[in-house]
Short mmCIF file of C-alpha atoms in Angstrom, two decimals:
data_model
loop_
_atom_site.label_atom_id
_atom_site.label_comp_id
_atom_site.label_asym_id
_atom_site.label_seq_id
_atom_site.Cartn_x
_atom_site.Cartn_y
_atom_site.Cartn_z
CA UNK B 428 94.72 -16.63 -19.73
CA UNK B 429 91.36 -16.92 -18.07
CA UNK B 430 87.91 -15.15 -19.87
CA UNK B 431 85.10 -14.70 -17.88
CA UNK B 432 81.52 -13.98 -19.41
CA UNK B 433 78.93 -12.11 -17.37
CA UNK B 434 75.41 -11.61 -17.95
CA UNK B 435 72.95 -10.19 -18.34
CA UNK B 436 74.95 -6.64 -19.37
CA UNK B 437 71.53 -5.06 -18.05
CA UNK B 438 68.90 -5.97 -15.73
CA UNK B 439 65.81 -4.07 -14.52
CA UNK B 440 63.85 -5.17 -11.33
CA UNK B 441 61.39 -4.22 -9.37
CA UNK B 442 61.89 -2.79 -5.74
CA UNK B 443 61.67 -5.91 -3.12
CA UNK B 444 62.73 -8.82 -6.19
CA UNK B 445 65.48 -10.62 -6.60
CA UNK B 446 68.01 -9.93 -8.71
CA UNK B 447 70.00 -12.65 -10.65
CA UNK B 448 73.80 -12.31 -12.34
CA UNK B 449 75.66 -15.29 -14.03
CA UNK B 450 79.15 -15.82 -15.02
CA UNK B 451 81.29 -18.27 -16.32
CA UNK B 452 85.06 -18.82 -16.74
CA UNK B 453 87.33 -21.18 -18.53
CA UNK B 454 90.24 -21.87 -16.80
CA UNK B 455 90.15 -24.98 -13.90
CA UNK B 456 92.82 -23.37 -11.89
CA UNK B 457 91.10 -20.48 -10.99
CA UNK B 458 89.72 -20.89 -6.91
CA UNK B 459 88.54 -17.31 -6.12
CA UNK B 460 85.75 -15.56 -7.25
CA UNK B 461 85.08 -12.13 -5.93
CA UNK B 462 82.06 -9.78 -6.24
CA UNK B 463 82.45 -6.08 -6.87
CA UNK B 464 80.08 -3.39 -6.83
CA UNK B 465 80.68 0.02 -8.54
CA UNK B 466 78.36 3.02 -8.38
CA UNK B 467 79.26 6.10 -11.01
CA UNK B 468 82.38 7.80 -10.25
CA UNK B 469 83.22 5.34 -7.49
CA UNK B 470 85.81 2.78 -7.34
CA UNK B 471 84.44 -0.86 -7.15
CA UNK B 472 83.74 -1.89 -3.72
CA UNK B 473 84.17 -6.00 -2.84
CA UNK B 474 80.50 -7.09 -1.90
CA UNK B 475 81.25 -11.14 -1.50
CA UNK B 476 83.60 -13.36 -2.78
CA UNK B 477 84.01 -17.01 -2.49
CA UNK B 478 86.47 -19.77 -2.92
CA UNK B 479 86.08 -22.94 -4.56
CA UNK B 480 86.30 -24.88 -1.25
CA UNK B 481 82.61 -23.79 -1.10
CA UNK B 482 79.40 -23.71 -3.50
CA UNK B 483 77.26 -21.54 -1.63
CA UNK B 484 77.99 -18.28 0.65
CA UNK B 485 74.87 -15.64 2.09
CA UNK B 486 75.23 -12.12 3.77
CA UNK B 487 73.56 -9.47 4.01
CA UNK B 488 71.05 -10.23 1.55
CA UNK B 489 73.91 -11.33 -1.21
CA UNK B 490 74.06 -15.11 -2.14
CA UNK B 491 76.97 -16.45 -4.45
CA UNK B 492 76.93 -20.26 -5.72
CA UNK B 493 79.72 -21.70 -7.06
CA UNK B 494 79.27 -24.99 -9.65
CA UNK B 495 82.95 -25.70 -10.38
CA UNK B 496 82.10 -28.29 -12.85
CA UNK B 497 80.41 -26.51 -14.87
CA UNK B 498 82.48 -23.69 -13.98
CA UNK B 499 79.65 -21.02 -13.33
CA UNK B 500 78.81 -18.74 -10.44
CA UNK B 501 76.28 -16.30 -9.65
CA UNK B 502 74.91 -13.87 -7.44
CA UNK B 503 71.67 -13.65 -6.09
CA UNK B 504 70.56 -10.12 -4.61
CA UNK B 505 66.88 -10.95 -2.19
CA UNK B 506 64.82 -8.36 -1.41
CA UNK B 507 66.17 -5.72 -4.04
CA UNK B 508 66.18 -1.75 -2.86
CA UNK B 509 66.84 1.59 -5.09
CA UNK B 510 70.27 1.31 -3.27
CA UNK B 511 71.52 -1.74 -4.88
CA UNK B 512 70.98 -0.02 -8.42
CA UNK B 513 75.10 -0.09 -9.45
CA UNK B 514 77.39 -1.56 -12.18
CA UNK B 515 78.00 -5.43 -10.81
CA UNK B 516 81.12 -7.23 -11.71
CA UNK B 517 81.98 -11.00 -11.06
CA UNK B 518 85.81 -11.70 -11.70
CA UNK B 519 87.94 -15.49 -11.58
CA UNK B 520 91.54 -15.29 -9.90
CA UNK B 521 94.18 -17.91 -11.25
CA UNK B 522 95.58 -19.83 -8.26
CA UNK B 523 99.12 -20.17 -10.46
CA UNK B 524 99.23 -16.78 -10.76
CA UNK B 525 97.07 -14.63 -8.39
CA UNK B 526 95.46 -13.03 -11.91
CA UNK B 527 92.25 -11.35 -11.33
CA UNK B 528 89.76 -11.52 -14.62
CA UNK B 529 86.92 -8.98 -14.84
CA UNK B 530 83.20 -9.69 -16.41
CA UNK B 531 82.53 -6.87 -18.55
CA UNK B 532 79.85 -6.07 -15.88
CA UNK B 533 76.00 -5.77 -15.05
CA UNK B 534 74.11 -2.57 -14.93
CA UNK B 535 71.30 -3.30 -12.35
CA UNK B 536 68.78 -1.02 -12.12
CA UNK B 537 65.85 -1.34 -8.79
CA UNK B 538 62.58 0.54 -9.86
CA UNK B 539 60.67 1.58 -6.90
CA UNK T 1216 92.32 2.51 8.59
CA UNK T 1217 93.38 4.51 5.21
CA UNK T 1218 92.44 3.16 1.80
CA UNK T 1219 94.08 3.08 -1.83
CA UNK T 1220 94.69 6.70 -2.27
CA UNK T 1221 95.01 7.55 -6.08
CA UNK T 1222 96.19 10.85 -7.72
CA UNK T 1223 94.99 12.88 -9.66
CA UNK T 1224 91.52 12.58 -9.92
CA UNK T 1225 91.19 13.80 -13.44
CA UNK T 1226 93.56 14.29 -16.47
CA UNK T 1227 92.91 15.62 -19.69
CA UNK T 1228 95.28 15.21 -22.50
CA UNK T 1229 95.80 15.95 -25.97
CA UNK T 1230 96.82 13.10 -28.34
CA UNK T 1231 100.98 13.02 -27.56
CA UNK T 1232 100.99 14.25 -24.47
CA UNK T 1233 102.38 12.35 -21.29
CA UNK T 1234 100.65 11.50 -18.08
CA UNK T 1235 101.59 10.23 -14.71
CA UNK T 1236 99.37 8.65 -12.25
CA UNK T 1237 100.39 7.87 -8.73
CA UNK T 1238 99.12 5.04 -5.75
CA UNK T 1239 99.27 4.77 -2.26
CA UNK T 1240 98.54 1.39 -1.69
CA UNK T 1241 96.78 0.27 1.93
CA UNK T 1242 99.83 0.47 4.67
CA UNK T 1243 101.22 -3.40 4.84
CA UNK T 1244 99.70 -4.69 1.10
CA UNK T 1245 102.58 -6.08 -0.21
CA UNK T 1246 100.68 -6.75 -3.74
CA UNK T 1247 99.70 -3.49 -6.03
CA UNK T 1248 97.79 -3.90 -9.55
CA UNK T 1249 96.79 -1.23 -12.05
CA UNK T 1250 94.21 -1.97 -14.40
CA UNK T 1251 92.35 0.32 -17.17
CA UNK T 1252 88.79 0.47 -17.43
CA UNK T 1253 87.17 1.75 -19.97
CA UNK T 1254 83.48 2.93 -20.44
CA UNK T 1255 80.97 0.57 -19.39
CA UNK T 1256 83.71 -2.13 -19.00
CA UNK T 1257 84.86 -4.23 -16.67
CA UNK T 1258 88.67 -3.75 -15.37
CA UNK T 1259 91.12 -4.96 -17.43
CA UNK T 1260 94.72 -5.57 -15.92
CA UNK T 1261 97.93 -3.76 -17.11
CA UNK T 1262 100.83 -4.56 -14.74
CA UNK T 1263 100.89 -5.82 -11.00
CA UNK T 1264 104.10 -5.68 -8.57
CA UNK T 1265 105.15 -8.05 -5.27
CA UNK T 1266 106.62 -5.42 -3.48
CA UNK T 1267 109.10 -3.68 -5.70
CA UNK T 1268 109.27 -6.16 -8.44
CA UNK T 1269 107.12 -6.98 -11.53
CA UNK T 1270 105.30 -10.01 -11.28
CA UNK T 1271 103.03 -9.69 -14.59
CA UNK T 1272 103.09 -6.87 -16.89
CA UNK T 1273 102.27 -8.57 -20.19
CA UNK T 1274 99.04 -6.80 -20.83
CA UNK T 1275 101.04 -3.04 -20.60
CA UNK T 1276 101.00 -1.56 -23.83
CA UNK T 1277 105.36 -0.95 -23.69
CA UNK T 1278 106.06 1.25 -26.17
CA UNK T 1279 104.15 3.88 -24.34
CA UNK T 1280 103.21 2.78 -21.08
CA UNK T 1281 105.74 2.16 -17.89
CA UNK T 1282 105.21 1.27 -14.50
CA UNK T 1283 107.56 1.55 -11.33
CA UNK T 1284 107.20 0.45 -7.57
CA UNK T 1285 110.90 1.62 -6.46
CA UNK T 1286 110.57 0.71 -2.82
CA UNK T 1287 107.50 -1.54 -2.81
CA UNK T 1288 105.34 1.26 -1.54
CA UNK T 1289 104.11 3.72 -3.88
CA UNK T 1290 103.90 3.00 -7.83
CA UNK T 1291 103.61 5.34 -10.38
CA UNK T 1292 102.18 4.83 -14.01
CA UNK T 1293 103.00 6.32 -16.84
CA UNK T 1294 101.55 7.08 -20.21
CA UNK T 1295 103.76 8.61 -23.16
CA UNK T 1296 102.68 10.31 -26.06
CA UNK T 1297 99.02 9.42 -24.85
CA UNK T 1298 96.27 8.43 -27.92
CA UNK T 1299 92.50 8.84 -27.79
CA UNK T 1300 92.14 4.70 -27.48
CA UNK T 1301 94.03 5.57 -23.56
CA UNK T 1302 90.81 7.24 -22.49
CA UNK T 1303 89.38 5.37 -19.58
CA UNK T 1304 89.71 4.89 -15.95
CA UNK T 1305 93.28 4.27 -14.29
CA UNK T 1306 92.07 1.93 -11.44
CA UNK T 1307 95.21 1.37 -8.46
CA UNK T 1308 94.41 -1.62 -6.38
CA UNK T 1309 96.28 -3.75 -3.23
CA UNK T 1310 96.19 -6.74 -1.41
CA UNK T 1311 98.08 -8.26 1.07
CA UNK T 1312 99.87 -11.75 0.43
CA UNK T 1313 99.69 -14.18 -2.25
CA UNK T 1314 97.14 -15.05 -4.97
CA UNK T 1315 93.56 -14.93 -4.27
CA UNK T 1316 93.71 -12.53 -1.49
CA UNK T 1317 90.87 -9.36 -1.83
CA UNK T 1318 91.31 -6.41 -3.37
CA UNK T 1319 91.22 -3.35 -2.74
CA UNK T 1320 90.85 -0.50 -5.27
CA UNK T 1321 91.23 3.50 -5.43
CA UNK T 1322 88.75 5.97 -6.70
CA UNK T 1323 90.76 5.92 -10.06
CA UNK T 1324 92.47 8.81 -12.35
CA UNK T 1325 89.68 9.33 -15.42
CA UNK T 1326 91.90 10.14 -17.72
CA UNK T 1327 90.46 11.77 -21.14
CA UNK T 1328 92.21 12.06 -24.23
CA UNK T 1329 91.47 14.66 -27.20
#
């Protein structure tokens, strides 16, 4: 099955920085890699994904790259605000099987 | 448009006891998953259905865990004679189509066991 490693587990920036997660997975087949965003006692809410037709996608202030070689991606939050503070998760979906694989998540935390 | 609707909201058990959690998948998603997440982890798949049948539910604990999707609508999970390891968030999720399509997730059930 596919493992996927995220860090950092915690990250701390200051209001208007950028914020930086990385992950990496294992397995070759997997072509999707969504970004989900989770604030306490919500449900994780999709914030970008990407597919591995593509190494680089940008909205709203969110910027994934994908390296499929190495097979690493990461996102880049610009311009950071209180709001963004939230539990981050990156997670790899198998293209055989339509698995999707979790990071054990990111607490980012924006200090005004 | 109506999301993942997930019930209840909150269960508290003691060790033995059963539990049942229920999903309402987004009208039209075709695909429903159920994973468990516990503390300050990320979400960890049980079981997930194409419409009424199991595609993948190797990671469900079976001696104590079941999962239907009768009519490839609604799903129900079920926990039997529950254990303190079960506490954790029951997360219900849907897409629409094949693999790599987004997902969609609930609010959860945060299910505590004593």
């Amino acid at each position: 099955g596919e493992q996927v490693e995220q860090l950092p587990s915690i990250l701390r920036v200051q209001e208007g920085s950028s914020a930086s997660i990385n992950c990496t997975y294992e397995n070759s087949a997997s072509n999707y890699f969504p970004w989900y965003k989770q604030e306490p006692g919500e449900n994780p809410k999709l914030i970008i994904d990407i597919r591995s037709n593509m190494e680089r996608k940008q909205t709203q202030g969110l910027i994934v790259l994908l390296d499929k070689k190495a097979k690493r991606f990461s996102l880049h939050i610009t311009d950071t605000q209180p709001g963004d503070s939230a539990m981050y998760f990156c997670a790899a979906s198998d293209t055989n099987t339509g698995k999707l694989t979790f990071g054990d998540g990111t607490v980012l935390t924006v200090k005004p | 448009e109506a999301g993942v609707t997930q019930s209840p909201r909150y269960a508290v058990l003691q060790e033995g006891q059963a539990v049942s959690f229920w999903c309402d998948p987004i009208s039209g998603h075709d695909t429903l998953y159920w994973y468990q997440q516990p503390r300050d982890q990320g979400p960890q798949l049980l079981v997930y259905f194409r419409d009424e049948a199991v595609i993948d539910n190797s990671q469900l604990p079976s001696d104590r865990f079941s999962a239907v999707r009768p009519k490839g609508t609604n799903s129900t999970l079920k926990i039997q004679s529950a254990k303190q390891g079960d506490t954790a968030t029951y997360l219900c999720a849907s897409s629409f189509g094949t693999a790599n399509e987004r997902l969609f997730f609930g609010h959860g059930t945060k299910l505590s066991v004593l």
